[in-house]
GROMACS .gro file of C-alpha atoms in nm:
model
  192
    1UNK     CA    1   2.612  -0.786  -1.339
    2UNK     CA    2   2.862  -0.583  -1.542
    3UNK     CA    3   2.860  -0.332  -1.288
    4UNK     CA    4   2.903  -0.561  -1.024
    5UNK     CA    5   3.205  -0.690  -1.158
    6UNK     CA    6   3.349  -0.364  -1.166
    7UNK     CA    7   3.542  -0.274  -0.847
    8UNK     CA    8   3.528   0.084  -0.881
    9UNK     CA    9   3.159   0.075  -0.908
   10UNK     CA   10   2.975   0.262  -0.626
   11UNK     CA   11   2.597   0.221  -0.568
   12UNK     CA   12   2.397   0.514  -0.553
   13UNK     CA   13   2.075   0.506  -0.330
   14UNK     CA   14   1.864   0.662  -0.629
   15UNK     CA   15   1.991   0.413  -0.896
   16UNK     CA   16   1.901   0.129  -0.652
   17UNK     CA   17   1.594   0.229  -0.593
   18UNK     CA   18   1.523   0.325  -0.967
   19UNK     CA   19   1.626  -0.065  -1.047
   20UNK     CA   20   1.392  -0.198  -0.769
   21UNK     CA   21   1.106   0.028  -0.906
   22UNK     CA   22   1.146  -0.086  -1.261
   23UNK     CA   23   1.136  -0.465  -1.123
   24UNK     CA   24   0.797  -0.380  -0.935
   25UNK     CA   25   0.650  -0.204  -1.245
   26UNK     CA   26   0.723  -0.500  -1.466
   27UNK     CA   27   0.626  -0.763  -1.219
   28UNK     CA   28   0.951  -0.889  -1.278
   29UNK     CA   29   0.984  -1.087  -0.929
   30UNK     CA   30   1.314  -1.279  -1.039
   31UNK     CA   31   1.465  -0.992  -1.136
   32UNK     CA   32   1.392  -0.832  -0.817
   33UNK     CA   33   1.512  -1.109  -0.617
   34UNK     CA   34   1.827  -1.071  -0.815
   35UNK     CA   35   1.864  -0.711  -0.749
   36UNK     CA   36   1.795  -0.768  -0.384
   37UNK     CA   37   2.080  -1.044  -0.351
   38UNK     CA   38   2.309  -0.794  -0.525
   39UNK     CA   39   2.219  -0.538  -0.281
   40UNK     CA   40   2.308  -0.780   0.009
   41UNK     CA   41   2.623  -0.874  -0.143
   42UNK     CA   42   2.768  -0.560  -0.227
   43UNK     CA   43   2.628  -0.303   0.037
   44UNK     CA   44   2.744  -0.283   0.407
   45UNK     CA   45   2.371  -0.204   0.486
   46UNK     CA   46   2.069  -0.091   0.356
   47UNK     CA   47   1.897   0.232   0.474
   48UNK     CA   48   1.526   0.238   0.507
   49UNK     CA   49   1.460   0.370   0.173
   50UNK     CA   50   1.626   0.094   0.002
   51UNK     CA   51   1.483  -0.145   0.223
   52UNK     CA   52   1.135  -0.026   0.191
   53UNK     CA   53   1.175  -0.016  -0.219
   54UNK     CA   54   1.250  -0.403  -0.162
   55UNK     CA   55   0.955  -0.442   0.066
   56UNK     CA   56   0.743  -0.265  -0.198
   57UNK     CA   57   0.890  -0.484  -0.493
   58UNK     CA   58   0.789  -0.804  -0.306
   59UNK     CA   59   0.468  -0.678  -0.209
   60UNK     CA   60   0.376  -0.597  -0.563
   61UNK     CA   61   0.512  -0.895  -0.721
   62UNK     CA   62   0.275  -1.099  -0.488
   63UNK     CA   63   0.562  -1.241  -0.260
   64UNK     CA   64   0.380  -1.164   0.081
   65UNK     CA   65   0.568  -1.431   0.300
   66UNK     CA   66   0.912  -1.248   0.190
   67UNK     CA   67   0.741  -0.904   0.222
   68UNK     CA   68   0.626  -0.993   0.565
   69UNK     CA   69   0.992  -1.140   0.669
   70UNK     CA   70   1.156  -0.829   0.530
   71UNK     CA   71   0.914  -0.621   0.717
   72UNK     CA   72   0.915  -0.774   1.050
   73UNK     CA   73   1.325  -0.772   1.025
   74UNK     CA   74   1.351  -0.408   0.956
   75UNK     CA   75   1.515  -0.235   1.224
   76UNK     CA   76   1.416   0.141   1.106
   77UNK     CA   77   1.063   0.193   0.956
   78UNK     CA   78   0.916   0.523   0.865
   79UNK     CA   79   0.570   0.660   0.741
   80UNK     CA   80   0.645   0.537   0.379
   81UNK     CA   81   0.733   0.173   0.502
   82UNK     CA   82   0.405   0.144   0.691
   83UNK     CA   83   0.219   0.272   0.405
   84UNK     CA   84   0.390   0.017   0.165
   85UNK     CA   85   0.301  -0.282   0.390
   86UNK     CA   86  -0.057  -0.167   0.472
   87UNK     CA   87  -0.136  -0.130   0.091
   88UNK     CA   88   0.074  -0.450   0.001
   89UNK     CA   89  -0.143  -0.656   0.258
   90UNK     CA   90  -0.478  -0.475   0.179
   91UNK     CA   91  -0.436  -0.520  -0.205
   92UNK     CA   92  -0.343  -0.882  -0.189
   93UNK     CA   93  -0.653  -0.973   0.045
   94UNK     CA   94  -0.521  -0.953   0.387
   95UNK     CA   95  -0.747  -0.690   0.553
   96UNK     CA   96  -0.726  -0.787   0.906
   97UNK     CA   97  -0.329  -0.786   0.900
   98UNK     CA   98  -0.310  -0.450   0.729
   99UNK     CA   99  -0.540  -0.316   0.958
  100UNK     CA  100  -0.297  -0.473   1.258
  101UNK     CA  101  -0.012  -0.297   1.064
  102UNK     CA  102  -0.201   0.032   1.038
  103UNK     CA  103  -0.250   0.014   1.430
  104UNK     CA  104   0.090  -0.052   1.486
  105UNK     CA  105   0.179   0.296   1.273
  106UNK     CA  106  -0.040   0.481   1.481
  107UNK     CA  107   0.110   0.341   1.800
  108UNK     CA  108   0.479   0.428   1.669
  109UNK     CA  109   0.348   0.799   1.630
  110UNK     CA  110   0.348   0.798   1.223
  111UNK     CA  111   0.077   1.015   1.097
  112UNK     CA  112  -0.128   0.845   0.814
  113UNK     CA  113  -0.165   1.027   0.484
  114UNK     CA  114  -0.437   0.972   0.210
  115UNK     CA  115  -0.228   0.677   0.032
  116UNK     CA  116  -0.228   0.478   0.371
  117UNK     CA  117  -0.624   0.543   0.399
  118UNK     CA  118  -0.675   0.392   0.056
  119UNK     CA  119  -0.496   0.066   0.180
  120UNK     CA  120  -0.714   0.067   0.511
  121UNK     CA  121  -1.051   0.142   0.337
  122UNK     CA  122  -0.949  -0.124   0.087
  123UNK     CA  123  -0.866  -0.352   0.383
  124UNK     CA  124  -1.205  -0.301   0.528
  125UNK     CA  125  -1.376  -0.354   0.208
  126UNK     CA  126  -1.191  -0.719   0.177
  127UNK     CA  127  -1.306  -0.783   0.524
  128UNK     CA  128  -1.655  -0.649   0.490
  129UNK     CA  129  -1.601  -0.421   0.783
  130UNK     CA  130  -1.846  -0.134   0.686
  131UNK     CA  131  -1.897   0.048   1.013
  132UNK     CA  132  -1.537   0.046   1.040
  133UNK     CA  133  -1.463   0.165   0.724
  134UNK     CA  134  -1.688   0.449   0.770
  135UNK     CA  135  -1.518   0.526   1.070
  136UNK     CA  136  -1.154   0.552   0.923
  137UNK     CA  137  -1.316   0.780   0.650
  138UNK     CA  138  -1.471   1.018   0.913
  139UNK     CA  139  -1.139   0.980   1.143
  140UNK     CA  140  -0.932   1.055   0.823
  141UNK     CA  141  -1.096   1.364   0.776
  142UNK     CA  142  -1.162   1.464   1.113
  143UNK     CA  143  -0.857   1.380   1.311
  144UNK     CA  144  -0.598   1.388   1.027
  145UNK     CA  145  -0.746   1.666   0.828
  146UNK     CA  146  -0.711   1.437   0.535
  147UNK     CA  147  -0.933   1.588   0.224
  148UNK     CA  148  -1.060   1.266   0.064
  149UNK     CA  149  -0.982   1.185  -0.289
  150UNK     CA  150  -1.186   0.966  -0.557
  151UNK     CA  151  -0.975   0.662  -0.449
  152UNK     CA  152  -1.128   0.702  -0.101
  153UNK     CA  153  -1.486   0.720  -0.223
  154UNK     CA  154  -1.407   0.441  -0.459
  155UNK     CA  155  -1.342   0.230  -0.167
  156UNK     CA  156  -1.627   0.312   0.024
  157UNK     CA  157  -1.841   0.239  -0.300
  158UNK     CA  158  -1.661  -0.087  -0.294
  159UNK     CA  159  -1.715  -0.147   0.074
  160UNK     CA  160  -2.085  -0.066   0.073
  161UNK     CA  161  -2.165  -0.233  -0.240
  162UNK     CA  162  -2.027  -0.580  -0.114
  163UNK     CA  163  -2.230  -0.527   0.205
  164UNK     CA  164  -2.546  -0.493  -0.006
  165UNK     CA  165  -2.587  -0.143   0.078
  166UNK     CA  166  -2.626  -0.018  -0.312
  167UNK     CA  167  -2.837   0.259  -0.223
  168UNK     CA  168  -2.586   0.404   0.030
  169UNK     CA  169  -2.342   0.358  -0.235
  170UNK     CA  170  -2.548   0.533  -0.510
  171UNK     CA  171  -2.612   0.825  -0.253
  172UNK     CA  172  -2.243   0.853  -0.163
  173UNK     CA  173  -2.150   0.886  -0.533
  174UNK     CA  174  -2.411   1.151  -0.591
  175UNK     CA  175  -2.308   1.348  -0.268
  176UNK     CA  176  -1.938   1.367  -0.351
  177UNK     CA  177  -1.744   1.665  -0.391
  178UNK     CA  178  -1.613   1.571  -0.730
  179UNK     CA  179  -1.748   1.381  -1.050
  180UNK     CA  180  -1.781   1.024  -1.032
  181UNK     CA  181  -1.534   0.833  -1.246
  182UNK     CA  182  -1.587   0.513  -1.460
  183UNK     CA  183  -1.430   0.295  -1.160
  184UNK     CA  184  -1.669   0.408  -0.931
  185UNK     CA  185  -1.985   0.341  -1.141
  186UNK     CA  186  -1.854   0.005  -1.228
  187UNK     CA  187  -1.805  -0.070  -0.878
  188UNK     CA  188  -2.153   0.027  -0.787
  189UNK     CA  189  -2.281  -0.173  -1.092
  190UNK     CA  190  -2.085  -0.467  -0.999
  191UNK     CA  191  -2.265  -0.468  -0.656
  192UNK     CA  192  -2.605  -0.477  -0.830
   0.00000   0.00000   0.00000
């Protein structure tokens, strides 16, 4: 607030993104709302990086309606914007909507990365879409040349476990190219 009262203060993008990131990491929605309001009042326009940071803050703080509103109103979106939106929806249990945004991302010509696929596979898990999840996993490897990371395998174990495919999940863990961590084993045990 003190900085806002000084007429000579000029907002640097990196500072603004850091403030929003801090609000996100603390889960400080009220503080994040204040920062958002400050940005709207004091900047002539927000670029895609700042807008995506605002979007990320709202989604990770559980304010999905506000996040959706911001996403829909954004004039410019980039790969990171779509990644934030897909993950935010998926991790808050809105798998179908996350997959819709993923389709939009692909239609717009953006290339998904491993983070996007964590969101996509999480969305499939929340919706119980076993075959679709396995298809996405294979497309990720074949079409996009993305080497699976442990989080991708974790999503698949969760997906299969929720669908009652415990043996398949166990086999997946045993055949992974990396050592399974506690999260994967917990996910498998949780399915039993």
